[in-house]
Amino acid sequence: MDAQAGMLARLFEHSMGLGEEWRVEDVRFESPASGDEELHIRVGRVPGAAVACPECGARCGACDARERTWRHLDIWQFRTVVHCRVPRADCPEHGPRTVRMPWEVRPNSHCTALFEARVLVMAMSGATVTGIARRKARACGRAF
Ligand SMILES: [Zn+2]
């Protein structure tokens, strides 16, 4: 990561509320053939860092991980996507449980808390449900 990407990574770590167990590993722009340039941010667990069981909060080791992506609020007008291999906490009481990421409001949401907050603001400003769904689908690159 060059100096500019490193600075952006630190900004992102603060804005996403990443704790000591997480770090931004990569920040890059991608140009999909079908659209405008996108910002992609990869977050990873600090090697050896304990993770919290989502059931009881116990600090545990991780047993495995799966790749996930989230739609983040646009940064500087760029469609922004967060990537992470999300670990499962190996809780002695509850067994393997997928860790909740610092930016998640709800489990299994495909959007970050900031993105969901933007949708809420649209709803509070009088946008129709259909209008919000269209804008969200377009932002996530899905057909509506
Ligand atoms: Zn537990």
PDB file of C-alpha atoms and ligand atoms in Angstrom:
ATOM      1  CA  MET A   1       0.000   0.000   0.000  1.00  0.00           C
ATOM      2  CA  ASP A   2       1.481   3.382  -0.972  1.00  0.00           C
ATOM      3  CA  ALA A   3       1.418   6.489   1.283  1.00  0.00           C
ATOM      4  CA  GLN A   4      -1.880   7.823  -0.120  1.00  0.00           C
ATOM      5  CA  ALA A   5      -3.598   4.457   0.237  1.00  0.00           C
ATOM      6  CA  GLY A   6      -2.175   4.153   3.759  1.00  0.00           C
ATOM      7  CA  MET A   7      -3.641   7.533   4.722  1.00  0.00           C
ATOM      8  CA  LEU A   8      -7.008   6.548   3.264  1.00  0.00           C
ATOM      9  CA  ALA A   9      -6.808   3.241   5.151  1.00  0.00           C
ATOM     10  CA  ARG A  10      -6.291   5.066   8.468  1.00  0.00           C
ATOM     11  CA  LEU A  11      -9.211   7.406   7.718  1.00  0.00           C
ATOM     12  CA  PHE A  12     -11.383   4.446   6.937  1.00  0.00           C
ATOM     13  CA  GLU A  13     -10.325   2.594  10.108  1.00  0.00           C
ATOM     14  CA  HIS A  14     -11.541   5.579  12.143  1.00  0.00           C
ATOM     15  CA  SER A  15     -14.779   6.155  10.220  1.00  0.00           C
ATOM     16  CA  MET A  16     -15.756   2.479  10.405  1.00  0.00           C
ATOM     17  CA  GLY A  17     -14.962   2.237  14.100  1.00  0.00           C
ATOM     18  CA  LEU A  18     -12.509  -0.615  13.627  1.00  0.00           C
ATOM     19  CA  GLY A  19     -11.055  -1.823  16.905  1.00  0.00           C
ATOM     20  CA  GLU A  20      -7.580  -3.122  17.528  1.00  0.00           C
ATOM     21  CA  GLU A  21      -8.437  -6.559  16.108  1.00  0.00           C
ATOM     22  CA  TRP A  22      -9.211  -5.170  12.607  1.00  0.00           C
ATOM     23  CA  ARG A  23      -7.176  -3.303  10.029  1.00  0.00           C
ATOM     24  CA  VAL A  24      -7.581  -2.019   6.502  1.00  0.00           C
ATOM     25  CA  GLU A  25      -5.298  -4.190   4.397  1.00  0.00           C
ATOM     26  CA  ASP A  26      -5.893  -2.702   0.961  1.00  0.00           C
ATOM     27  CA  VAL A  27      -7.570   0.272  -0.695  1.00  0.00           C
ATOM     28  CA  ARG A  28      -7.851   0.320  -4.449  1.00  0.00           C
ATOM     29  CA  PHE A  29      -9.853   1.708  -7.330  1.00  0.00           C
ATOM     30  CA  GLU A  30     -11.397  -0.624  -9.859  1.00  0.00           C
ATOM     31  CA  SER A  31     -12.930   0.230 -13.198  1.00  0.00           C
ATOM     32  CA  PRO A  32     -15.690  -2.208 -14.085  1.00  0.00           C
ATOM     33  CA  ALA A  33     -16.340  -2.474 -17.814  1.00  0.00           C
ATOM     34  CA  SER A  34     -19.945  -1.466 -17.350  1.00  0.00           C
ATOM     35  CA  GLY A  35     -19.643   1.584 -15.145  1.00  0.00           C
ATOM     36  CA  ASP A  36     -17.788   4.262 -13.247  1.00  0.00           C
ATOM     37  CA  GLU A  37     -14.679   3.755 -11.178  1.00  0.00           C
ATOM     38  CA  GLU A  38     -15.297   2.118  -7.773  1.00  0.00           C
ATOM     39  CA  LEU A  39     -13.450   2.216  -4.471  1.00  0.00           C
ATOM     40  CA  HIS A  40     -12.782  -1.210  -2.900  1.00  0.00           C
ATOM     41  CA  ILE A  41     -11.603  -1.529   0.679  1.00  0.00           C
ATOM     42  CA  ARG A  42     -10.354  -4.780   2.185  1.00  0.00           C
ATOM     43  CA  VAL A  43     -10.579  -5.207   5.940  1.00  0.00           C
ATOM     44  CA  GLY A  44      -8.853  -8.073   7.710  1.00  0.00           C
ATOM     45  CA  ARG A  45      -8.423  -9.402  11.206  1.00  0.00           C
ATOM     46  CA  VAL A  46      -5.074  -8.722  12.805  1.00  0.00           C
ATOM     47  CA  PRO A  47      -3.364 -12.141  12.897  1.00  0.00           C
ATOM     48  CA  GLY A  48      -3.777 -13.772  16.284  1.00  0.00           C
ATOM     49  CA  ALA A  49      -6.332 -11.224  17.548  1.00  0.00           C
ATOM     50  CA  ALA A  50      -9.235 -12.633  19.554  1.00  0.00           C
ATOM     51  CA  VAL A  51     -12.781 -12.120  18.258  1.00  0.00           C
ATOM     52  CA  ALA A  52     -16.024 -11.671  20.194  1.00  0.00           C
ATOM     53  CA  CYS A  53     -18.687 -14.373  20.274  1.00  0.00           C
ATOM     54  CA  PRO A  54     -21.885 -12.640  19.002  1.00  0.00           C
ATOM     55  CA  GLU A  55     -23.961 -14.557  21.581  1.00  0.00           C
ATOM     56  CA  CYS A  56     -22.071 -13.878  24.816  1.00  0.00           C
ATOM     57  CA  GLY A  57     -19.250 -11.497  23.907  1.00  0.00           C
ATOM     58  CA  ALA A  58     -16.554 -13.900  25.122  1.00  0.00           C
ATOM     59  CA  ARG A  59     -13.194 -13.309  23.502  1.00  0.00           C
ATOM     60  CA  CYS A  60     -12.339 -16.412  21.460  1.00  0.00           C
ATOM     61  CA  GLY A  61     -10.081 -17.699  18.780  1.00  0.00           C
ATOM     62  CA  ALA A  62     -11.364 -18.011  15.209  1.00  0.00           C
ATOM     63  CA  CYS A  63     -12.075 -21.388  13.641  1.00  0.00           C
ATOM     64  CA  ASP A  64     -12.680 -20.403   9.996  1.00  0.00           C
ATOM     65  CA  ALA A  65     -13.872 -17.502   7.826  1.00  0.00           C
ATOM     66  CA  ARG A  66     -15.973 -16.720   4.778  1.00  0.00           C
ATOM     67  CA  GLU A  67     -15.719 -13.904   2.267  1.00  0.00           C
ATOM     68  CA  ARG A  68     -18.379 -11.162   2.450  1.00  0.00           C
ATOM     69  CA  THR A  69     -18.935  -7.774   0.852  1.00  0.00           C
ATOM     70  CA  TRP A  70     -20.921  -4.730   1.982  1.00  0.00           C
ATOM     71  CA  ARG A  71     -22.103  -1.667   0.172  1.00  0.00           C
ATOM     72  CA  HIS A  72     -20.674   1.372   1.965  1.00  0.00           C
ATOM     73  CA  LEU A  73     -21.758   4.975   1.692  1.00  0.00           C
ATOM     74  CA  ASP A  74     -20.093   6.572  -1.334  1.00  0.00           C
ATOM     75  CA  ILE A  75     -16.726   8.151  -0.620  1.00  0.00           C
ATOM     76  CA  TRP A  76     -15.946  11.158  -2.807  1.00  0.00           C
ATOM     77  CA  GLN A  77     -18.744  10.140  -5.191  1.00  0.00           C
ATOM     78  CA  PHE A  78     -17.201   6.712  -5.788  1.00  0.00           C
ATOM     79  CA  ARG A  79     -19.347   3.632  -5.320  1.00  0.00           C
ATOM     80  CA  THR A  80     -17.618   2.032  -2.320  1.00  0.00           C
ATOM     81  CA  VAL A  81     -17.512  -1.660  -1.448  1.00  0.00           C
ATOM     82  CA  VAL A  82     -16.028  -3.232   1.695  1.00  0.00           C
ATOM     83  CA  HIS A  83     -14.574  -6.749   1.533  1.00  0.00           C
ATOM     84  CA  CYS A  84     -13.658  -8.956   4.470  1.00  0.00           C
ATOM     85  CA  ARG A  85     -13.073 -12.625   5.263  1.00  0.00           C
ATOM     86  CA  VAL A  86     -15.350 -12.716   8.299  1.00  0.00           C
ATOM     87  CA  PRO A  87     -14.192 -15.189  10.937  1.00  0.00           C
ATOM     88  CA  ARG A  88     -16.351 -17.411  13.090  1.00  0.00           C
ATOM     89  CA  ALA A  89     -15.637 -17.227  16.791  1.00  0.00           C
ATOM     90  CA  ASP A  90     -14.901 -20.607  18.307  1.00  0.00           C
ATOM     91  CA  CYS A  91     -16.872 -20.063  21.533  1.00  0.00           C
ATOM     92  CA  PRO A  92     -16.506 -22.862  24.113  1.00  0.00           C
ATOM     93  CA  GLU A  93     -20.129 -22.289  25.219  1.00  0.00           C
ATOM     94  CA  HIS A  94     -21.951 -21.567  21.905  1.00  0.00           C
ATOM     95  CA  GLY A  95     -19.753 -23.239  19.333  1.00  0.00           C
ATOM     96  CA  PRO A  96     -18.768 -21.592  16.036  1.00  0.00           C
ATOM     97  CA  ARG A  97     -20.601 -18.277  15.496  1.00  0.00           C
ATOM     98  CA  THR A  98     -20.076 -15.718  12.734  1.00  0.00           C
ATOM     99  CA  VAL A  99     -18.546 -12.561  14.168  1.00  0.00           C
ATOM    100  CA  ARG A 100     -20.470  -9.289  13.825  1.00  0.00           C
ATOM    101  CA  MET A 101     -18.391  -6.655  12.124  1.00  0.00           C
ATOM    102  CA  PRO A 102     -18.057  -3.193  13.724  1.00  0.00           C
ATOM    103  CA  TRP A 103     -19.985  -1.527  10.867  1.00  0.00           C
ATOM    104  CA  GLU A 104     -22.975  -3.907  10.901  1.00  0.00           C
ATOM    105  CA  VAL A 105     -26.296  -2.730  12.301  1.00  0.00           C
ATOM    106  CA  ARG A 106     -28.055  -6.012  11.695  1.00  0.00           C
ATOM    107  CA  PRO A 107     -26.628  -9.517  11.243  1.00  0.00           C
ATOM    108  CA  ASN A 108     -26.413 -10.576   7.596  1.00  0.00           C
ATOM    109  CA  SER A 109     -27.030  -7.068   6.280  1.00  0.00           C
ATOM    110  CA  HIS A 110     -25.303  -6.400   2.968  1.00  0.00           C
ATOM    111  CA  CYS A 111     -24.883  -2.712   3.791  1.00  0.00           C
ATOM    112  CA  THR A 112     -22.759  -0.846   6.300  1.00  0.00           C
ATOM    113  CA  ALA A 113     -24.332   1.175   9.123  1.00  0.00           C
ATOM    114  CA  LEU A 114     -23.574   4.424   7.263  1.00  0.00           C
ATOM    115  CA  PHE A 115     -25.336   3.188   4.133  1.00  0.00           C
ATOM    116  CA  GLU A 116     -28.366   2.071   6.140  1.00  0.00           C
ATOM    117  CA  ALA A 117     -28.433   5.450   7.879  1.00  0.00           C
ATOM    118  CA  ARG A 118     -28.595   7.131   4.482  1.00  0.00           C
ATOM    119  CA  VAL A 119     -31.630   5.017   3.555  1.00  0.00           C
ATOM    120  CA  LEU A 120     -33.272   5.999   6.852  1.00  0.00           C
ATOM    121  CA  VAL A 121     -32.678   9.695   6.120  1.00  0.00           C
ATOM    122  CA  MET A 122     -34.306   9.246   2.696  1.00  0.00           C
ATOM    123  CA  ALA A 123     -37.333   7.640   4.352  1.00  0.00           C
ATOM    124  CA  MET A 124     -37.593  10.424   6.920  1.00  0.00           C
ATOM    125  CA  SER A 125     -37.389  13.064   4.188  1.00  0.00           C
ATOM    126  CA  GLY A 126     -40.520  11.739   2.515  1.00  0.00           C
ATOM    127  CA  ALA A 127     -39.096   9.506  -0.199  1.00  0.00           C
ATOM    128  CA  THR A 128     -41.434   6.707  -1.211  1.00  0.00           C
ATOM    129  CA  VAL A 129     -40.573   3.099  -0.381  1.00  0.00           C
ATOM    130  CA  THR A 130     -40.388   2.343  -4.106  1.00  0.00           C
ATOM    131  CA  GLY A 131     -38.064   5.293  -4.673  1.00  0.00           C
ATOM    132  CA  ILE A 132     -35.777   4.222  -1.833  1.00  0.00           C
ATOM    133  CA  ALA A 133     -35.741   0.600  -3.060  1.00  0.00           C
ATOM    134  CA  ARG A 134     -34.838   1.749  -6.602  1.00  0.00           C
ATOM    135  CA  ARG A 135     -31.998   3.949  -5.367  1.00  0.00           C
ATOM    136  CA  LYS A 136     -30.693   1.230  -3.026  1.00  0.00           C
ATOM    137  CA  ALA A 137     -30.847  -1.432  -5.752  1.00  0.00           C
ATOM    138  CA  ARG A 138     -29.034   0.868  -8.172  1.00  0.00           C
ATOM    139  CA  ALA A 139     -26.379   1.639  -5.525  1.00  0.00           C
ATOM    140  CA  CYS A 140     -25.877  -2.075  -4.872  1.00  0.00           C
ATOM    141  CA  GLY A 141     -25.687  -2.821  -8.591  1.00  0.00           C
ATOM    142  CA  ARG A 142     -28.853  -4.861  -8.596  1.00  0.00           C
ATOM    143  CA  ALA A 143     -31.871  -4.684 -10.888  1.00  0.00           C
ATOM    144  CA  PHE A 144     -35.125  -3.466  -9.372  1.00  0.00           C
TER     145      PHE A 144
HETATM  146 ZN    ZN B   1     -20.439 -17.480  23.256  1.00  0.00          ZN
END
